[in-house]
mmCIF file of N, CA and C in Angstrom:
data_model
loop_
_atom_site.group_PDB
_atom_site.id
_atom_site.type_symbol
_atom_site.label_atom_id
_atom_site.label_comp_id
_atom_site.label_asym_id
_atom_site.label_seq_id
_atom_site.Cartn_x
_atom_site.Cartn_y
_atom_site.Cartn_z
ATOM 1 N N MET A 277 5.763 -204.797 111.488
ATOM 2 C CA MET A 277 4.515 -205.424 111.811
ATOM 3 C C MET A 277 4.404 -206.721 111.030
ATOM 4 N N THR A 278 3.959 -207.757 111.701
ATOM 5 C CA THR A 278 3.832 -209.060 111.066
ATOM 6 C C THR A 278 2.410 -209.573 111.221
ATOM 7 N N ILE A 279 1.897 -210.103 110.143
ATOM 8 C CA ILE A 279 0.597 -210.771 110.133
ATOM 9 C C ILE A 279 0.873 -212.218 109.768
ATOM 10 N N SER A 280 0.297 -213.140 110.509
ATOM 11 C CA SER A 280 0.494 -214.550 110.168
ATOM 12 C C SER A 280 -0.835 -215.151 109.721
ATOM 13 N N ILE A 281 -0.761 -215.982 108.702
ATOM 14 C CA ILE A 281 -1.943 -216.607 108.111
ATOM 15 C C ILE A 281 -1.685 -218.101 108.035
ATOM 16 N N ARG A 282 -2.698 -218.882 108.403
ATOM 17 C CA ARG A 282 -2.543 -220.334 108.410
ATOM 18 C C ARG A 282 -3.821 -220.990 107.894
ATOM 19 N N SER A 283 -3.639 -222.028 107.096
ATOM 20 C CA SER A 283 -4.772 -222.802 106.604
ATOM 21 C C SER A 283 -5.482 -223.476 107.764
ATOM 22 N N LEU A 284 -6.787 -223.542 107.669
ATOM 23 C CA LEU A 284 -7.582 -224.243 108.672
ATOM 24 C C LEU A 284 -8.093 -225.550 108.076
ATOM 25 N N ARG A 285 -8.218 -226.542 108.896
ATOM 26 C CA ARG A 285 -8.658 -227.859 108.417
ATOM 27 C C ARG A 285 -10.177 -227.978 108.345
ATOM 28 N N ASP A 286 -10.880 -226.984 108.874
ATOM 29 C CA ASP A 286 -12.340 -227.081 108.918
ATOM 30 C C ASP A 286 -13.027 -226.446 107.710
ATOM 31 N N GLY A 287 -12.324 -226.320 106.627
ATOM 32 C CA GLY A 287 -12.922 -225.752 105.428
ATOM 33 C C GLY A 287 -12.055 -226.025 104.219
ATOM 34 N N LYS A 288 -12.607 -225.788 103.070
ATOM 35 C CA LYS A 288 -11.886 -226.050 101.824
ATOM 36 C C LYS A 288 -10.712 -225.087 101.638
ATOM 37 N N LEU A 289 -10.978 -223.795 101.726
ATOM 38 C CA LEU A 289 -9.937 -222.775 101.521
ATOM 39 C C LEU A 289 -9.875 -221.778 102.677
ATOM 40 N N ARG A 290 -10.488 -222.089 103.769
ATOM 41 C CA ARG A 290 -10.581 -221.203 104.930
ATOM 42 C C ARG A 290 -9.209 -221.047 105.592
ATOM 43 N N HIS A 291 -8.902 -219.807 105.992
ATOM 44 C CA HIS A 291 -7.640 -219.481 106.657
ATOM 45 C C HIS A 291 -7.907 -218.612 107.878
ATOM 46 N N SER A 292 -6.946 -218.615 108.774
ATOM 47 C CA SER A 292 -6.991 -217.783 109.964
ATOM 48 C C SER A 292 -5.848 -216.770 109.868
ATOM 49 N N ALA A 293 -6.150 -215.517 110.140
ATOM 50 C CA ALA A 293 -5.127 -214.472 110.142
ATOM 51 C C ALA A 293 -5.011 -213.918 111.559
ATOM 52 N N LYS A 294 -3.783 -213.775 112.020
ATOM 53 C CA LYS A 294 -3.509 -213.197 113.348
ATOM 54 C C LYS A 294 -2.754 -211.886 113.139
ATOM 55 N N ILE A 295 -3.271 -210.845 113.770
ATOM 56 C CA ILE A 295 -2.649 -209.526 113.680
ATOM 57 C C ILE A 295 -2.410 -209.050 115.106
ATOM 58 N N HIS A 296 -1.142 -208.844 115.452
ATOM 59 C CA HIS A 296 -0.782 -208.442 116.821
ATOM 60 C C HIS A 296 -1.431 -209.389 117.822
ATOM 61 N N SER A 297 -2.065 -208.825 118.843
ATOM 62 C CA SER A 297 -2.698 -209.636 119.880
ATOM 63 C C SER A 297 -4.215 -209.728 119.685
ATOM 64 N N PHE A 298 -4.693 -209.290 118.535
ATOM 65 C CA PHE A 298 -6.129 -209.303 118.290
ATOM 66 C C PHE A 298 -6.622 -210.712 118.000
ATOM 67 N N ASP A 299 -7.901 -210.927 118.233
ATOM 68 C CA ASP A 299 -8.510 -212.205 117.902
ATOM 69 C C ASP A 299 -8.302 -212.492 116.420
ATOM 70 N N GLU A 300 -8.364 -213.746 116.091
ATOM 71 C CA GLU A 300 -8.133 -214.133 114.712
ATOM 72 C C GLU A 300 -9.211 -213.586 113.787
ATOM 73 N N LEU A 301 -8.800 -213.282 112.592
ATOM 74 C CA LEU A 301 -9.720 -212.938 111.516
ATOM 75 C C LEU A 301 -9.801 -214.146 110.603
ATOM 76 N N LEU A 302 -10.991 -214.468 110.158
ATOM 77 C CA LEU A 302 -11.132 -215.589 109.244
ATOM 78 C C LEU A 302 -11.200 -215.073 107.814
ATOM 79 N N VAL A 303 -10.645 -215.841 106.912
ATOM 80 C CA VAL A 303 -10.633 -215.489 105.497
ATOM 81 C C VAL A 303 -11.055 -216.722 104.709
ATOM 82 N N ASP A 304 -11.939 -216.539 103.763
ATOM 83 C CA ASP A 304 -12.398 -217.631 102.917
ATOM 84 C C ASP A 304 -12.709 -217.034 101.545
ATOM 85 N N VAL A 305 -13.170 -217.837 100.655
ATOM 86 C CA VAL A 305 -13.640 -217.342 99.357
ATOM 87 C C VAL A 305 -15.032 -217.914 99.124
ATOM 88 N N PRO A 306 -15.797 -217.272 98.257
ATOM 89 C CA PRO A 306 -17.156 -217.754 97.988
ATOM 90 C C PRO A 306 -17.154 -219.172 97.415
ATOM 91 N N GLU A 307 -18.285 -219.843 97.574
ATOM 92 C CA GLU A 307 -18.434 -221.199 97.053
ATOM 93 C C GLU A 307 -18.154 -221.260 95.557
ATOM 94 N N ALA A 308 -18.543 -220.219 94.833
ATOM 95 C CA ALA A 308 -18.339 -220.192 93.378
ATOM 96 C C ALA A 308 -16.867 -220.287 92.999
ATOM 97 N N PHE A 309 -15.973 -219.963 93.936
ATOM 98 C CA PHE A 309 -14.534 -220.013 93.668
ATOM 99 C C PHE A 309 -13.848 -221.153 94.416
ATOM 100 N N GLY A 310 -14.633 -222.085 94.949
ATOM 101 C CA GLY A 310 -14.063 -223.259 95.593
ATOM 102 C C GLY A 310 -13.991 -223.218 97.095
ATOM 103 N N GLY A 311 -14.420 -222.145 97.702
ATOM 104 C CA GLY A 311 -14.398 -222.052 99.157
ATOM 105 C C GLY A 311 -15.740 -222.424 99.752
ATOM 106 N N ASP A 312 -15.880 -222.140 101.031
ATOM 107 C CA ASP A 312 -17.137 -222.403 101.731
ATOM 108 C C ASP A 312 -17.980 -221.139 101.893
ATOM 109 N N GLY A 313 -17.402 -219.973 101.588
ATOM 110 C CA GLY A 313 -18.124 -218.726 101.789
ATOM 111 C C GLY A 313 -18.399 -218.456 103.257
ATOM 112 N N SER A 314 -17.514 -218.937 104.134
ATOM 113 C CA SER A 314 -17.740 -218.854 105.580
ATOM 114 C C SER A 314 -17.162 -217.603 106.231
ATOM 115 N N ALA A 315 -16.467 -216.787 105.458
ATOM 116 C CA ALA A 315 -15.827 -215.584 106.010
ATOM 117 C C ALA A 315 -15.582 -214.613 104.858
ATOM 118 N N PRO A 316 -15.245 -213.365 105.169
ATOM 119 C CA PRO A 316 -14.910 -212.425 104.107
ATOM 120 C C PRO A 316 -13.739 -212.935 103.281
ATOM 121 N N ASP A 317 -13.720 -212.537 102.006
ATOM 122 C CA ASP A 317 -12.591 -212.948 101.163
ATOM 123 C C ASP A 317 -11.532 -211.845 101.159
ATOM 124 N N PRO A 318 -10.356 -212.108 100.625
ATOM 125 C CA PRO A 318 -9.289 -211.098 100.646
ATOM 126 C C PRO A 318 -9.686 -209.761 100.029
ATOM 127 N N HIS A 319 -10.509 -209.787 98.978
ATOM 128 C CA HIS A 319 -10.979 -208.526 98.393
ATOM 129 C C HIS A 319 -11.769 -207.712 99.422
ATOM 130 N N ASP A 320 -12.583 -208.384 100.227
ATOM 131 C CA ASP A 320 -13.380 -207.691 101.235
ATOM 132 C C ASP A 320 -12.488 -206.940 102.222
ATOM 133 N N TYR A 321 -11.413 -207.587 102.657
ATOM 134 C CA TYR A 321 -10.497 -206.931 103.601
ATOM 135 C C TYR A 321 -9.773 -205.760 102.943
ATOM 136 N N PHE A 322 -9.448 -205.892 101.679
ATOM 137 C CA PHE A 322 -8.841 -204.788 100.917
ATOM 138 C C PHE A 322 -9.798 -203.595 100.903
ATOM 139 N N ASP A 323 -11.054 -203.865 100.570
ATOM 140 C CA ASP A 323 -12.054 -202.804 100.466
ATOM 141 C C ASP A 323 -12.376 -202.172 101.819
ATOM 142 N N VAL A 324 -12.501 -203.007 102.866
ATOM 143 C CA VAL A 324 -12.832 -202.472 104.186
ATOM 144 C C VAL A 324 -11.694 -201.600 104.719
ATOM 145 N N SER A 325 -10.457 -201.918 104.364
ATOM 146 C CA SER A 325 -9.346 -201.091 104.836
ATOM 147 C C SER A 325 -9.471 -199.671 104.298
ATOM 148 N N LEU A 326 -9.935 -199.537 103.060
ATOM 149 C CA LEU A 326 -10.127 -198.198 102.498
ATOM 150 C C LEU A 326 -11.252 -197.459 103.226
ATOM 151 N N GLY A 327 -12.407 -198.096 103.365
ATOM 152 C CA GLY A 327 -13.537 -197.433 104.025
ATOM 153 C C GLY A 327 -13.236 -197.040 105.457
ATOM 154 N N ALA A 328 -12.603 -197.938 106.201
ATOM 155 C CA ALA A 328 -12.279 -197.648 107.597
ATOM 156 C C ALA A 328 -11.268 -196.517 107.705
ATOM 157 N N CYS A 329 -10.255 -196.535 106.843
ATOM 158 C CA CYS A 329 -9.225 -195.498 106.889
ATOM 159 C C CYS A 329 -9.813 -194.123 106.566
ATOM 160 N N LYS A 330 -10.703 -194.070 105.594
ATOM 161 C CA LYS A 330 -11.339 -192.804 105.238
ATOM 162 C C LYS A 330 -12.162 -192.259 106.413
ATOM 163 N N ALA A 331 -12.914 -193.150 107.070
ATOM 164 C CA ALA A 331 -13.737 -192.725 108.203
ATOM 165 C C ALA A 331 -12.871 -192.232 109.360
ATOM 166 N N ILE A 332 -11.828 -192.978 109.667
ATOM 167 C CA ILE A 332 -10.934 -192.595 110.768
ATOM 168 C C ILE A 332 -10.247 -191.268 110.474
ATOM 169 N N THR A 333 -9.779 -191.099 109.254
ATOM 170 C CA THR A 333 -9.087 -189.863 108.876
ATOM 171 C C THR A 333 -10.023 -188.659 108.993
ATOM 172 N N ALA A 334 -11.260 -188.803 108.537
ATOM 173 C CA ALA A 334 -12.237 -187.704 108.630
ATOM 174 C C ALA A 334 -12.533 -187.366 110.090
ATOM 175 N N ARG A 335 -12.691 -188.389 110.920
ATOM 176 C CA ARG A 335 -12.970 -188.145 112.346
ATOM 177 C C ARG A 335 -11.795 -187.464 113.031
ATOM 178 N N MET A 336 -10.593 -187.906 112.716
ATOM 179 C CA MET A 336 -9.408 -187.279 113.314
ATOM 180 C C MET A 336 -9.329 -185.805 112.923
ATOM 181 N N TYR A 337 -9.608 -185.510 111.669
ATOM 182 C CA TYR A 337 -9.564 -184.128 111.183
ATOM 183 C C TYR A 337 -10.618 -183.283 111.902
ATOM 184 N N ALA A 338 -11.849 -183.802 111.997
ATOM 185 C CA ALA A 338 -12.917 -183.059 112.667
ATOM 186 C C ALA A 338 -12.567 -182.804 114.130
ATOM 187 N N GLN A 339 -11.994 -183.798 114.795
ATOM 188 C CA GLN A 339 -11.591 -183.613 116.196
ATOM 189 C C GLN A 339 -10.524 -182.537 116.319
ATOM 190 N N ARG A 340 -9.541 -182.574 115.421
ATOM 191 C CA ARG A 340 -8.465 -181.589 115.448
ATOM 192 C C ARG A 340 -8.997 -180.171 115.236
ATOM 193 N N LYS A 341 -10.018 -180.050 114.381
ATOM 194 C CA LYS A 341 -10.615 -178.742 114.092
ATOM 195 C C LYS A 341 -11.652 -178.323 115.128
ATOM 196 N N GLY A 342 -12.043 -179.264 116.007
ATOM 197 C CA GLY A 342 -13.071 -178.959 116.995
ATOM 198 C C GLY A 342 -14.469 -178.937 116.395
ATOM 199 N N TRP A 343 -14.651 -179.615 115.270
ATOM 200 C CA TRP A 343 -15.955 -179.659 114.612
ATOM 201 C C TRP A 343 -16.814 -180.754 115.226
ATOM 202 N N ALA A 344 -18.099 -180.469 115.349
ATOM 203 C CA ALA A 344 -19.045 -181.490 115.800
ATOM 204 C C ALA A 344 -19.217 -182.511 114.664
ATOM 205 N N LEU A 345 -18.998 -183.759 114.987
ATOM 206 C CA LEU A 345 -19.196 -184.851 114.032
ATOM 207 C C LEU A 345 -19.633 -186.049 114.863
ATOM 208 N N ASP A 346 -20.914 -186.383 114.764
ATOM 209 C CA ASP A 346 -21.463 -187.450 115.603
ATOM 210 C C ASP A 346 -20.920 -188.822 115.223
ATOM 211 N N ALA A 347 -20.839 -189.095 113.939
ATOM 212 C CA ALA A 347 -20.377 -190.395 113.453
ATOM 213 C C ALA A 347 -20.110 -190.296 111.960
ATOM 214 N N VAL A 348 -19.418 -191.294 111.456
ATOM 215 C CA VAL A 348 -19.186 -191.402 110.020
ATOM 216 C C VAL A 348 -19.673 -192.780 109.584
ATOM 217 N N SER A 349 -20.479 -192.791 108.541
ATOM 218 C CA SER A 349 -20.916 -194.051 107.931
ATOM 219 C C SER A 349 -20.310 -194.134 106.542
ATOM 220 N N VAL A 350 -19.840 -195.314 106.194
ATOM 221 C CA VAL A 350 -19.206 -195.510 104.889
ATOM 222 C C VAL A 350 -19.783 -196.771 104.250
ATOM 223 N N VAL A 351 -20.117 -196.665 102.986
ATOM 224 C CA VAL A 351 -20.546 -197.821 102.204
ATOM 225 C C VAL A 351 -19.601 -197.920 101.016
ATOM 226 N N VAL A 352 -18.884 -199.036 100.922
ATOM 227 C CA VAL A 352 -17.957 -199.280 99.819
ATOM 228 C C VAL A 352 -18.607 -200.301 98.893
ATOM 229 N N THR A 353 -18.735 -199.921 97.633
ATOM 230 C CA THR A 353 -19.308 -200.821 96.633
ATOM 231 C C THR A 353 -18.227 -201.157 95.623
ATOM 232 N N ARG A 354 -18.011 -202.441 95.429
ATOM 233 C CA ARG A 354 -16.942 -202.927 94.556
ATOM 234 C C ARG A 354 -17.504 -203.298 93.191
ATOM 235 N N ASP A 355 -16.792 -202.884 92.149
ATOM 236 C CA ASP A 355 -17.070 -203.305 90.778
ATOM 237 C C ASP A 355 -15.800 -203.977 90.283
ATOM 238 N N GLU A 356 -15.821 -205.292 90.268
ATOM 239 C CA GLU A 356 -14.611 -206.047 89.941
ATOM 240 C C GLU A 356 -14.662 -206.677 88.558
ATOM 241 N N ARG A 357 -15.665 -206.314 87.763
ATOM 242 C CA ARG A 357 -15.843 -207.005 86.480
ATOM 243 C C ARG A 357 -14.674 -206.837 85.527
ATOM 244 N N ASP A 358 -13.896 -205.766 85.674
ATOM 245 C CA ASP A 358 -12.735 -205.542 84.801
ATOM 246 C C ASP A 358 -11.411 -205.765 85.527
ATOM 247 N N GLU A 359 -11.450 -206.445 86.665
ATOM 248 C CA GLU A 359 -10.228 -206.658 87.446
ATOM 249 C C GLU A 359 -9.157 -207.371 86.622
ATOM 250 N N ARG A 360 -9.540 -208.328 85.835
ATOM 251 C CA ARG A 360 -8.559 -209.054 85.010
ATOM 252 C C ARG A 360 -7.932 -208.164 83.941
ATOM 253 N N LYS A 361 -8.565 -207.036 83.668
ATOM 254 C CA LYS A 361 -8.012 -206.063 82.724
ATOM 255 C C LYS A 361 -7.199 -204.991 83.453
ATOM 256 N N GLY A 362 -7.057 -205.156 84.766
ATOM 257 C CA GLY A 362 -6.276 -204.208 85.553
ATOM 258 C C GLY A 362 -7.080 -203.031 86.083
ATOM 259 N N ILE A 363 -8.411 -203.138 86.070
ATOM 260 C CA ILE A 363 -9.257 -202.053 86.573
ATOM 261 C C ILE A 363 -10.130 -202.589 87.701
ATOM 262 N N TYR A 364 -9.954 -202.039 88.874
ATOM 263 C CA TYR A 364 -10.703 -202.431 90.069
ATOM 264 C C TYR A 364 -11.344 -201.160 90.599
ATOM 265 N N ARG A 365 -12.648 -201.099 90.544
ATOM 266 C CA ARG A 365 -13.355 -199.867 90.898
ATOM 267 C C ARG A 365 -13.996 -199.983 92.276
ATOM 268 N N LEU A 366 -13.822 -198.945 93.079
ATOM 269 C CA LEU A 366 -14.475 -198.860 94.376
ATOM 270 C C LEU A 366 -15.232 -197.540 94.442
ATOM 271 N N ASP A 367 -16.511 -197.631 94.755
ATOM 272 C CA ASP A 367 -17.336 -196.449 94.969
ATOM 273 C C ASP A 367 -17.512 -196.307 96.472
ATOM 274 N N VAL A 368 -17.139 -195.157 96.998
ATOM 275 C CA VAL A 368 -17.204 -194.940 98.444
ATOM 276 C C VAL A 368 -18.228 -193.838 98.725
ATOM 277 N N ALA A 369 -19.294 -194.195 99.419
ATOM 278 C CA ALA A 369 -20.331 -193.237 99.811
ATOM 279 C C ALA A 369 -20.177 -192.975 101.306
ATOM 280 N N MET A 370 -19.916 -191.715 101.645
ATOM 281 C CA MET A 370 -19.675 -191.357 103.044
ATOM 282 C C MET A 370 -20.778 -190.445 103.560
ATOM 283 N N THR A 371 -21.222 -190.708 104.783
ATOM 284 C CA THR A 371 -22.181 -189.847 105.461
ATOM 285 C C THR A 371 -21.512 -189.333 106.725
ATOM 286 N N PHE A 372 -21.492 -188.014 106.859
ATOM 287 C CA PHE A 372 -20.910 -187.366 108.038
ATOM 288 C C PHE A 372 -22.065 -186.902 108.918
ATOM 289 N N HIS A 373 -22.441 -187.719 109.870
ATOM 290 C CA HIS A 373 -23.611 -187.464 110.712
ATOM 291 C C HIS A 373 -23.367 -186.276 111.642
ATOM 292 N N GLY A 374 -24.348 -185.388 111.654
ATOM 293 C CA GLY A 374 -24.277 -184.215 112.519
ATOM 294 C C GLY A 374 -23.598 -183.022 111.872
ATOM 295 N N VAL A 375 -23.247 -183.119 110.595
ATOM 296 C CA VAL A 375 -22.620 -182.002 109.883
ATOM 297 C C VAL A 375 -23.569 -181.561 108.776
ATOM 298 N N ASP A 376 -23.948 -180.277 108.830
ATOM 299 C CA ASP A 376 -24.876 -179.743 107.828
ATOM 300 C C ASP A 376 -24.205 -178.746 106.886
ATOM 301 N N ASP A 377 -23.106 -178.171 107.291
ATOM 302 C CA ASP A 377 -22.418 -177.131 106.513
ATOM 303 C C ASP A 377 -21.813 -177.746 105.244
ATOM 304 N N PRO A 378 -22.241 -177.308 104.062
ATOM 305 C CA PRO A 378 -21.729 -177.863 102.807
ATOM 306 C C PRO A 378 -20.207 -177.735 102.660
ATOM 307 N N GLU A 379 -19.636 -176.648 103.166
ATOM 308 C CA GLU A 379 -18.187 -176.469 103.071
ATOM 309 C C GLU A 379 -17.452 -177.488 103.953
ATOM 310 N N ARG A 380 -17.978 -177.735 105.137
ATOM 311 C CA ARG A 380 -17.353 -178.730 106.016
ATOM 312 C C ARG A 380 -17.501 -180.141 105.443
ATOM 313 N N LEU A 381 -18.660 -180.425 104.869
ATOM 314 C CA LEU A 381 -18.869 -181.733 104.242
ATOM 315 C C LEU A 381 -17.866 -181.954 103.117
ATOM 316 N N ALA A 382 -17.687 -180.917 102.293
ATOM 317 C CA ALA A 382 -16.738 -181.017 101.184
ATOM 318 C C ALA A 382 -15.317 -181.195 101.702
ATOM 319 N N ARG A 383 -14.979 -180.480 102.764
ATOM 320 C CA ARG A 383 -13.629 -180.591 103.327
ATOM 321 C C ARG A 383 -13.391 -181.978 103.937
ATOM 322 N N LEU A 384 -14.378 -182.519 104.629
ATOM 323 C CA LEU A 384 -14.233 -183.857 105.199
ATOM 324 C C LEU A 384 -14.053 -184.906 104.095
ATOM 325 N N GLU A 385 -14.801 -184.766 103.010
ATOM 326 C CA GLU A 385 -14.633 -185.691 101.883
ATOM 327 C C GLU A 385 -13.234 -185.550 101.284
ATOM 328 N N GLU A 386 -12.791 -184.312 101.110
ATOM 329 C CA GLU A 386 -11.454 -184.069 100.551
ATOM 330 C C GLU A 386 -10.368 -184.669 101.445
ATOM 331 N N ILE A 387 -10.502 -184.468 102.739
ATOM 332 C CA ILE A 387 -9.522 -185.001 103.685
ATOM 333 C C ILE A 387 -9.533 -186.524 103.671
ATOM 334 N N SER A 388 -10.714 -187.127 103.531
ATOM 335 C CA SER A 388 -10.793 -188.595 103.517
ATOM 336 C C SER A 388 -10.018 -189.182 102.337
ATOM 337 N N ASP A 389 -9.938 -188.433 101.245
ATOM 338 C CA ASP A 389 -9.171 -188.887 100.080
ATOM 339 C C ASP A 389 -7.665 -188.863 100.331
ATOM 340 N N LYS A 390 -7.257 -188.260 101.442
ATOM 341 C CA LYS A 390 -5.833 -188.189 101.780
ATOM 342 C C LYS A 390 -5.441 -189.219 102.839
ATOM 343 N N CYS A 391 -6.359 -190.132 103.151
ATOM 344 C CA CYS A 391 -6.032 -191.136 104.161
ATOM 345 C C CYS A 391 -4.907 -192.027 103.641
ATOM 346 N N PRO A 392 -4.139 -192.610 104.537
ATOM 347 C CA PRO A 392 -2.982 -193.417 104.117
ATOM 348 C C PRO A 392 -3.335 -194.576 103.178
ATOM 349 N N ILE A 393 -4.453 -195.227 103.380
ATOM 350 C CA ILE A 393 -4.797 -196.365 102.522
ATOM 351 C C ILE A 393 -5.215 -195.892 101.134
ATOM 352 N N HIS A 394 -5.964 -194.804 101.054
ATOM 353 C CA HIS A 394 -6.326 -194.249 99.743
ATOM 354 C C HIS A 394 -5.054 -193.908 98.956
ATOM 355 N N ARG A 395 -4.117 -193.249 99.624
ATOM 356 C CA ARG A 395 -2.854 -192.891 98.955
ATOM 357 C C ARG A 395 -2.070 -194.138 98.572
ATOM 358 N N LEU A 396 -2.039 -195.121 99.462
ATOM 359 C CA LEU A 396 -1.331 -196.361 99.169
ATOM 360 C C LEU A 396 -1.920 -197.042 97.934
ATOM 361 N N MET A 397 -3.242 -197.061 97.858
ATOM 362 C CA MET A 397 -3.906 -197.726 96.737
ATOM 363 C C MET A 397 -3.780 -196.965 95.422
ATOM 364 N N THR A 398 -3.596 -195.658 95.491
ATOM 365 C CA THR A 398 -3.650 -194.860 94.263
ATOM 366 C C THR A 398 -2.333 -194.218 93.837
ATOM 367 N N THR A 399 -1.397 -194.040 94.749
ATOM 368 C CA THR A 399 -0.183 -193.314 94.357
ATOM 369 C C THR A 399 1.123 -193.993 94.725
ATOM 370 N N SER A 400 1.059 -195.034 95.525
ATOM 371 C CA SER A 400 2.294 -195.662 95.991
ATOM 372 C C SER A 400 2.738 -196.800 95.083
ATOM 373 N N ARG A 401 4.005 -196.997 95.060
ATOM 374 C CA ARG A 401 4.566 -198.176 94.414
ATOM 375 C C ARG A 401 4.739 -199.218 95.512
ATOM 376 N N VAL A 402 4.108 -200.342 95.352
ATOM 377 C CA VAL A 402 4.177 -201.400 96.349
ATOM 378 C C VAL A 402 5.094 -202.494 95.815
ATOM 379 N N GLU A 403 6.092 -202.838 96.606
ATOM 380 C CA GLU A 403 7.010 -203.897 96.223
ATOM 381 C C GLU A 403 6.771 -205.110 97.113
ATOM 382 N N ILE A 404 6.569 -206.268 96.504
ATOM 383 C CA ILE A 404 6.257 -207.473 97.255
ATOM 384 C C ILE A 404 7.336 -208.505 96.961
ATOM 385 N N THR A 405 7.899 -209.059 98.000
ATOM 386 C CA THR A 405 8.874 -210.131 97.880
ATOM 387 C C THR A 405 8.235 -211.371 98.484
ATOM 388 N N THR A 406 8.193 -212.448 97.714
ATOM 389 C CA THR A 406 7.650 -213.715 98.194
ATOM 390 C C THR A 406 8.769 -214.721 98.256
ATOM 391 N N ARG A 407 8.867 -215.453 99.368
ATOM 392 C CA ARG A 407 9.915 -216.458 99.496
ATOM 393 C C ARG A 407 9.359 -217.675 100.204
ATOM 394 N N THR A 408 9.943 -218.800 99.950
ATOM 395 C CA THR A 408 9.533 -220.051 100.576
ATOM 396 C C THR A 408 10.426 -220.323 101.773
ATOM 397 N N VAL A 409 9.812 -220.694 102.890
ATOM 398 C CA VAL A 409 10.532 -221.068 104.098
ATOM 399 C C VAL A 409 10.308 -222.562 104.288
ATOM 400 N N VAL A 410 11.375 -223.307 104.502
ATOM 401 C CA VAL A 410 11.282 -224.750 104.658
ATOM 402 C C VAL A 410 10.649 -225.077 106.001
ATOM 403 N N ASP A 411 9.625 -225.927 105.972
ATOM 404 C CA ASP A 411 8.934 -226.366 107.186
ATOM 405 C C ASP A 411 9.866 -227.234 108.020
ATOM 406 N N ALA A 412 10.074 -226.864 109.271
ATOM 407 C CA ALA A 412 11.008 -227.606 110.127
ATOM 408 C C ALA A 412 10.357 -228.772 110.817
#
């Protein structure tokens, strides 16, 4: 899978990201960091990937079990004050609409912690190779 990102001329640090055939996603940074604040910043996309993955994983599990689950709401709150010290905290509050059974609620929360992005963020070793390609 390839994602392409390109600088845009209509902003200070604004970029366009293309993923598969989907419409472009815009990426910027807040004005306080030199951007225009015109789009989510990279941290936002990092955080949303966790919340979305947890919701999808819980819904898939409920469907597989045949459990009634009307919807999943997720609120991700970021605490980045210690990021420079290597600590990035995310608080994830999940609501499983239409589920009243405490055991099912606990199981859905437990299953959400096993989503691929949660595991990637907490247990995987990520190797990144960066290289320069000469502009033709």
